[in-house]
JSON list of C-alpha atoms in Angstrom, two decimals:
[
{"chain": "A", "resi": 105, "resn": "MET", "atom": "CA", "xyz": [3.13, -16.22, -27.84]},
{"chain": "A", "resi": 106, "resn": "LYS", "atom": "CA", "xyz": [-0.36, -16.68, -29.23]},
{"chain": "A", "resi": 107, "resn": "LYS", "atom": "CA", "xyz": [-3.39, -16.63, -26.96]},
{"chain": "A", "resi": 108, "resn": "ILE", "atom": "CA", "xyz": [-5.10, -19.98, -26.51]},
{"chain": "A", "resi": 109, "resn": "ARG", "atom": "CA", "xyz": [-8.63, -19.91, -27.93]},
{"chain": "A", "resi": 110, "resn": "ASP", "atom": "CA", "xyz": [-9.60, -23.58, -27.67]},
{"chain": "A", "resi": 111, "resn": "GLU", "atom": "CA", "xyz": [-11.60, -24.16, -24.46]},
{"chain": "A", "resi": 112, "resn": "ARG", "atom": "CA", "xyz": [-10.21, -27.69, -23.99]},
{"chain": "A", "resi": 113, "resn": "LEU", "atom": "CA", "xyz": [-6.66, -26.37, -24.10]},
{"chain": "A", "resi": 114, "resn": "GLN", "atom": "CA", "xyz": [-7.55, -23.55, -21.73]},
{"chain": "A", "resi": 115, "resn": "LEU", "atom": "CA", "xyz": [-8.97, -26.06, -19.24]},
{"chain": "A", "resi": 116, "resn": "LYS", "atom": "CA", "xyz": [-5.89, -28.28, -19.60]},
{"chain": "A", "resi": 117, "resn": "ASN", "atom": "CA", "xyz": [-3.67, -25.23, -19.04]},
{"chain": "A", "resi": 118, "resn": "LEU", "atom": "CA", "xyz": [-5.59, -24.34, -15.86]},
{"chain": "A", "resi": 119, "resn": "LYS", "atom": "CA", "xyz": [-5.25, -27.91, -14.60]},
{"chain": "A", "resi": 120, "resn": "ASN", "atom": "CA", "xyz": [-1.50, -27.75, -15.26]},
{"chain": "A", "resi": 121, "resn": "ILE", "atom": "CA", "xyz": [-1.24, -24.49, -13.33]},
{"chain": "A", "resi": 122, "resn": "ARG", "atom": "CA", "xyz": [-3.12, -26.11, -10.44]},
{"chain": "A", "resi": 123, "resn": "VAL", "atom": "CA", "xyz": [-0.68, -29.04, -10.36]},
{"chain": "A", "resi": 124, "resn": "VAL", "atom": "CA", "xyz": [2.31, -26.67, -10.43]},
{"chain": "A", "resi": 125, "resn": "TYR", "atom": "CA", "xyz": [0.79, -24.64, -7.57]},
{"chain": "A", "resi": 126, "resn": "ILE", "atom": "CA", "xyz": [0.28, -27.81, -5.50]},
{"chain": "A", "resi": 127, "resn": "VAL", "atom": "CA", "xyz": [3.87, -28.95, -6.10]},
{"chain": "A", "resi": 128, "resn": "GLN", "atom": "CA", "xyz": [5.19, -25.48, -5.28]},
{"chain": "A", "resi": 129, "resn": "THR", "atom": "CA", "xyz": [3.16, -25.33, -2.07]},
{"chain": "A", "resi": 130, "resn": "LEU", "atom": "CA", "xyz": [4.34, -28.77, -0.98]},
{"chain": "A", "resi": 131, "resn": "GLY", "atom": "CA", "xyz": [7.95, -27.70, -1.63]},
{"chain": "A", "resi": 132, "resn": "ILE", "atom": "CA", "xyz": [7.50, -24.54, 0.41]},
{"chain": "A", "resi": 133, "resn": "LEU", "atom": "CA", "xyz": [5.89, -26.53, 3.23]},
{"chain": "A", "resi": 134, "resn": "ALA", "atom": "CA", "xyz": [8.80, -28.99, 3.16]},
{"chain": "A", "resi": 135, "resn": "ILE", "atom": "CA", "xyz": [11.32, -26.15, 3.45]},
{"chain": "A", "resi": 136, "resn": "LEU", "atom": "CA", "xyz": [9.36, -24.52, 6.27]},
{"chain": "A", "resi": 137, "resn": "GLY", "atom": "CA", "xyz": [8.95, -27.87, 8.04]},
{"chain": "A", "resi": 138, "resn": "TYR", "atom": "CA", "xyz": [12.70, -28.42, 7.86]},
{"chain": "A", "resi": 139, "resn": "ASP", "atom": "CA", "xyz": [13.31, -24.93, 9.27]},
{"chain": "A", "resi": 140, "resn": "LEU", "atom": "CA", "xyz": [10.78, -25.60, 12.02]},
{"chain": "A", "resi": 141, "resn": "THR", "atom": "CA", "xyz": [12.51, -28.80, 13.12]},
{"chain": "A", "resi": 142, "resn": "THR", "atom": "CA", "xyz": [16.06, -27.43, 12.90]},
{"chain": "A", "resi": 143, "resn": "LYS", "atom": "CA", "xyz": [15.70, -23.76, 13.88]},
{"chain": "A", "resi": 144, "resn": "GLY", "atom": "CA", "xyz": [12.40, -23.64, 15.73]},
{"chain": "A", "resi": 145, "resn": "LEU", "atom": "CA", "xyz": [9.37, -21.44, 15.17]},
{"chain": "A", "resi": 146, "resn": "ASP", "atom": "CA", "xyz": [11.36, -18.19, 15.14]},
{"chain": "A", "resi": 147, "resn": "GLY", "atom": "CA", "xyz": [13.75, -19.55, 12.53]},
{"chain": "A", "resi": 148, "resn": "MET", "atom": "CA", "xyz": [10.89, -20.69, 10.35]},
{"chain": "A", "resi": 149, "resn": "THR", "atom": "CA", "xyz": [9.03, -17.38, 10.44]},
{"chain": "A", "resi": 150, "resn": "SER", "atom": "CA", "xyz": [12.22, -15.40, 9.77]},
{"chain": "A", "resi": 151, "resn": "ASN", "atom": "CA", "xyz": [12.73, -17.29, 6.48]},
{"chain": "A", "resi": 152, "resn": "PRO", "atom": "CA", "xyz": [11.61, -15.24, 3.43]},
{"chain": "A", "resi": 153, "resn": "VAL", "atom": "CA", "xyz": [9.87, -18.36, 2.11]},
{"chain": "A", "resi": 154, "resn": "TRP", "atom": "CA", "xyz": [7.42, -17.93, 5.01]},
{"chain": "A", "resi": 155, "resn": "ILE", "atom": "CA", "xyz": [6.34, -14.57, 3.61]},
{"chain": "A", "resi": 156, "resn": "VAL", "atom": "CA", "xyz": [5.91, -16.05, 0.11]},
{"chain": "A", "resi": 157, "resn": "PHE", "atom": "CA", "xyz": [3.81, -18.86, 1.59]},
{"chain": "A", "resi": 158, "resn": "MET", "atom": "CA", "xyz": [1.61, -16.51, 3.61]},
{"chain": "A", "resi": 159, "resn": "VAL", "atom": "CA", "xyz": [1.04, -14.14, 0.67]},
{"chain": "A", "resi": 160, "resn": "SER", "atom": "CA", "xyz": [0.10, -17.03, -1.63]},
{"chain": "A", "resi": 161, "resn": "VAL", "atom": "CA", "xyz": [-2.30, -18.47, 0.96]},
{"chain": "A", "resi": 162, "resn": "ILE", "atom": "CA", "xyz": [-3.97, -15.07, 1.45]},
{"chain": "A", "resi": 163, "resn": "VAL", "atom": "CA", "xyz": [-4.31, -14.47, -2.31]},
{"chain": "A", "resi": 164, "resn": "ASN", "atom": "CA", "xyz": [-5.74, -17.97, -2.75]},
{"chain": "A", "resi": 165, "resn": "ALA", "atom": "CA", "xyz": [-8.24, -17.33, 0.04]},
{"chain": "A", "resi": 166, "resn": "TYR", "atom": "CA", "xyz": [-9.47, -14.07, -1.52]},
{"chain": "A", "resi": 167, "resn": "LEU", "atom": "CA", "xyz": [-9.79, -15.69, -4.95]},
{"chain": "A", "resi": 168, "resn": "SER", "atom": "CA", "xyz": [-11.75, -18.54, -3.37]},
{"chain": "A", "resi": 169, "resn": "MET", "atom": "CA", "xyz": [-14.06, -16.00, -1.71]},
{"chain": "A", "resi": 170, "resn": "THR", "atom": "CA", "xyz": [-14.86, -14.53, -5.12]},
{"chain": "A", "resi": 171, "resn": "ILE", "atom": "CA", "xyz": [-15.81, -17.95, -6.47]},
{"chain": "A", "resi": 172, "resn": "SER", "atom": "CA", "xyz": [-17.86, -18.92, -3.41]},
{"chain": "A", "resi": 173, "resn": "VAL", "atom": "CA", "xyz": [-19.87, -15.68, -3.52]},
{"chain": "A", "resi": 174, "resn": "ASP", "atom": "CA", "xyz": [-20.58, -16.23, -7.22]},
{"chain": "A", "resi": 175, "resn": "HIS", "atom": "CA", "xyz": [-21.63, -19.81, -6.45]},
{"chain": "A", "resi": 176, "resn": "GLU", "atom": "CA", "xyz": [-24.19, -18.86, -3.76]},
{"chain": "A", "resi": 177, "resn": "GLU", "atom": "CA", "xyz": [-27.63, -19.88, -4.93]},
{"chain": "A", "resi": 178, "resn": "ARG", "atom": "CA", "xyz": [-30.04, -17.73, -2.99]},
{"chain": "A", "resi": 179, "resn": "GLN", "atom": "CA", "xyz": [-29.32, -14.05, -2.70]},
{"chain": "A", "resi": 180, "resn": "ARG", "atom": "CA", "xyz": [-30.08, -12.62, 0.70]},
{"chain": "A", "resi": 181, "resn": "SER", "atom": "CA", "xyz": [-29.62, -9.10, 1.87]},
{"chain": "A", "resi": 182, "resn": "PRO", "atom": "CA", "xyz": [-25.88, -8.31, 1.86]},
{"chain": "A", "resi": 183, "resn": "VAL", "atom": "CA", "xyz": [-26.40, -5.60, 4.50]},
{"chain": "A", "resi": 184, "resn": "LYS", "atom": "CA", "xyz": [-28.10, -8.02, 6.91]},
{"chain": "A", "resi": 185, "resn": "ARG", "atom": "CA", "xyz": [-25.28, -10.53, 6.48]},
{"chain": "A", "resi": 186, "resn": "LEU", "atom": "CA", "xyz": [-22.73, -7.75, 7.02]},
{"chain": "A", "resi": 187, "resn": "TYR", "atom": "CA", "xyz": [-24.35, -6.79, 10.34]},
{"chain": "A", "resi": 188, "resn": "ILE", "atom": "CA", "xyz": [-24.41, -10.42, 11.46]},
{"chain": "A", "resi": 189, "resn": "SER", "atom": "CA", "xyz": [-20.74, -10.87, 10.54]},
{"chain": "A", "resi": 190, "resn": "LEU", "atom": "CA", "xyz": [-19.74, -7.64, 12.28]},
{"chain": "A", "resi": 191, "resn": "THR", "atom": "CA", "xyz": [-21.58, -8.72, 15.42]},
{"chain": "A", "resi": 192, "resn": "VAL", "atom": "CA", "xyz": [-19.91, -12.12, 15.44]},
{"chain": "A", "resi": 193, "resn": "ILE", "atom": "CA", "xyz": [-16.39, -10.79, 14.92]},
{"chain": "A", "resi": 194, "resn": "SER", "atom": "CA", "xyz": [-16.95, -8.06, 17.51]},
{"chain": "A", "resi": 195, "resn": "VAL", "atom": "CA", "xyz": [-18.02, -10.60, 20.11]},
{"chain": "A", "resi": 196, "resn": "LEU", "atom": "CA", "xyz": [-15.19, -13.00, 19.26]},
{"chain": "A", "resi": 197, "resn": "SER", "atom": "CA", "xyz": [-12.50, -10.31, 19.36]},
{"chain": "A", "resi": 198, "resn": "ALA", "atom": "CA", "xyz": [-13.89, -8.97, 22.66]},
{"chain": "A", "resi": 199, "resn": "ILE", "atom": "CA", "xyz": [-13.90, -12.44, 24.23]},
{"chain": "A", "resi": 200, "resn": "ILE", "atom": "CA", "xyz": [-10.35, -13.19, 23.06]},
{"chain": "A", "resi": 201, "resn": "GLY", "atom": "CA", "xyz": [-9.21, -9.75, 24.20]},
{"chain": "A", "resi": 202, "resn": "LEU", "atom": "CA", "xyz": [-10.72, -10.36, 27.63]},
{"chain": "A", "resi": 203, "resn": "PHE", "atom": "CA", "xyz": [-9.05, -13.76, 27.93]},
{"chain": "A", "resi": 204, "resn": "VAL", "atom": "CA", "xyz": [-5.69, -12.25, 27.03]},
{"chain": "A", "resi": 205, "resn": "SER", "atom": "CA", "xyz": [-6.06, -9.34, 29.44]},
{"chain": "A", "resi": 206, "resn": "PHE", "atom": "CA", "xyz": [-7.09, -11.61, 32.32]},
{"chain": "A", "resi": 207, "resn": "SER", "atom": "CA", "xyz": [-4.35, -14.18, 31.76]},
{"chain": "A", "resi": 208, "resn": "ASP", "atom": "CA", "xyz": [-1.43, -14.22, 34.17]},
{"chain": "A", "resi": 209, "resn": "GLY", "atom": "CA", "xyz": [1.02, -11.40, 33.83]},
{"chain": "A", "resi": 210, "resn": "GLN", "atom": "CA", "xyz": [-0.77, -9.62, 31.00]},
{"chain": "A", "resi": 211, "resn": "LYS", "atom": "CA", "xyz": [-1.86, -6.01, 31.00]},
{"chain": "A", "resi": 212, "resn": "VAL", "atom": "CA", "xyz": [-5.25, -4.76, 29.87]},
{"chain": "A", "resi": 213, "resn": "TRP", "atom": "CA", "xyz": [-3.60, -2.97, 26.94]},
{"chain": "A", "resi": 214, "resn": "ASN", "atom": "CA", "xyz": [-2.33, -6.28, 25.58]},
{"chain": "A", "resi": 215, "resn": "GLY", "atom": "CA", "xyz": [-5.88, -7.63, 25.51]},
{"chain": "A", "resi": 216, "resn": "LEU", "atom": "CA", "xyz": [-7.14, -4.50, 23.76]},
{"chain": "A", "resi": 217, "resn": "ILE", "atom": "CA", "xyz": [-4.37, -4.66, 21.18]},
{"chain": "A", "resi": 218, "resn": "ILE", "atom": "CA", "xyz": [-4.86, -8.39, 20.50]},
{"chain": "A", "resi": 219, "resn": "GLY", "atom": "CA", "xyz": [-8.66, -7.96, 20.29]},
{"chain": "A", "resi": 220, "resn": "GLY", "atom": "CA", "xyz": [-8.25, -5.01, 17.92]},
{"chain": "A", "resi": 221, "resn": "ILE", "atom": "CA", "xyz": [-5.85, -6.90, 15.68]},
{"chain": "A", "resi": 222, "resn": "ILE", "atom": "CA", "xyz": [-8.24, -9.86, 15.51]},
{"chain": "A", "resi": 223, "resn": "PHE", "atom": "CA", "xyz": [-11.16, -7.54, 14.74]},
{"chain": "A", "resi": 224, "resn": "VAL", "atom": "CA", "xyz": [-9.33, -5.79, 11.89]},
{"chain": "A", "resi": 225, "resn": "SER", "atom": "CA", "xyz": [-8.01, -9.11, 10.56]},
{"chain": "A", "resi": 226, "resn": "PHE", "atom": "CA", "xyz": [-11.55, -10.45, 10.22]},
{"chain": "A", "resi": 227, "resn": "LEU", "atom": "CA", "xyz": [-13.05, -7.11, 9.18]},
{"chain": "A", "resi": 228, "resn": "VAL", "atom": "CA", "xyz": [-11.16, -6.92, 5.88]},
{"chain": "A", "resi": 229, "resn": "PRO", "atom": "CA", "xyz": [-12.49, -10.25, 4.48]},
{"chain": "A", "resi": 230, "resn": "VAL", "atom": "CA", "xyz": [-16.00, -9.49, 5.75]},
{"chain": "A", "resi": 231, "resn": "LEU", "atom": "CA", "xyz": [-16.04, -6.15, 3.96]},
{"chain": "A", "resi": 232, "resn": "TYR", "atom": "CA", "xyz": [-14.62, -7.77, 0.81]},
{"chain": "A", "resi": 233, "resn": "ILE", "atom": "CA", "xyz": [-17.36, -10.41, 0.80]},
{"chain": "A", "resi": 234, "resn": "PHE", "atom": "CA", "xyz": [-19.97, -7.69, 1.43]},
{"chain": "A", "resi": 235, "resn": "LYS", "atom": "CA", "xyz": [-18.69, -5.78, -1.62]},
{"chain": "A", "resi": 236, "resn": "LEU", "atom": "CA", "xyz": [-18.81, -8.93, -3.77]},
{"chain": "A", "resi": 237, "resn": "ARG", "atom": "CA", "xyz": [-22.36, -9.77, -2.64]},
{"chain": "A", "resi": 238, "resn": "LYS", "atom": "CA", "xyz": [-23.52, -6.21, -3.18]},
{"chain": "A", "resi": 239, "resn": "ASP", "atom": "CA", "xyz": [-22.03, -6.16, -6.69]},
{"chain": "A", "resi": 240, "resn": "ASN", "atom": "CA", "xyz": [-23.68, -9.52, -7.50]},
{"chain": "A", "resi": 241, "resn": "LEU", "atom": "CA", "xyz": [-27.05, -8.27, -6.25]},
{"chain": "A", "resi": 242, "resn": "GLU", "atom": "CA", "xyz": [-26.76, -5.08, -8.32]},
{"chain": "A", "resi": 243, "resn": "GLU", "atom": "CA", "xyz": [-25.80, -7.14, -11.36]},
{"chain": "A", "resi": 244, "resn": "GLU", "atom": "CA", "xyz": [-28.82, -9.42, -10.87]},
{"chain": "A", "resi": 245, "resn": "ILE", "atom": "CA", "xyz": [-31.15, -6.47, -10.50]},
{"chain": "A", "resi": 246, "resn": "SER", "atom": "CA", "xyz": [-29.81, -4.81, -13.67]},
{"chain": "A", "resi": 247, "resn": "ASN", "atom": "CA", "xyz": [-30.28, -8.03, -15.68]}
]
């Protein structure tokens, strides 16, 4: 198969891929919605389609982060933004961990584990965005 060189055809191809992705996502959501109504939440999350859906959503989110960082107009210090983000996610994970540990019947360890999971879950995208911003700043400086 020959590579498409015409920019109009490339754009049309990208639009077609977007439509296919939307249709695929709606189909997956329909299947998961059916599983949710018939089998409940546990039945839905045990379906392998759930894993496909979650992986595609995560990949889409990371690709969107790349575009949004490239689209930022004014470059600020990536290190300063990293410290602000780390502070915010630390406070949020600590507050959620405290709420979990003080809820009825929960142990302190559960709050620590939940807070730690939330912290790590937000830490990965924050570090990824920091890397993208740092690379963009270095590229601007070298140009």
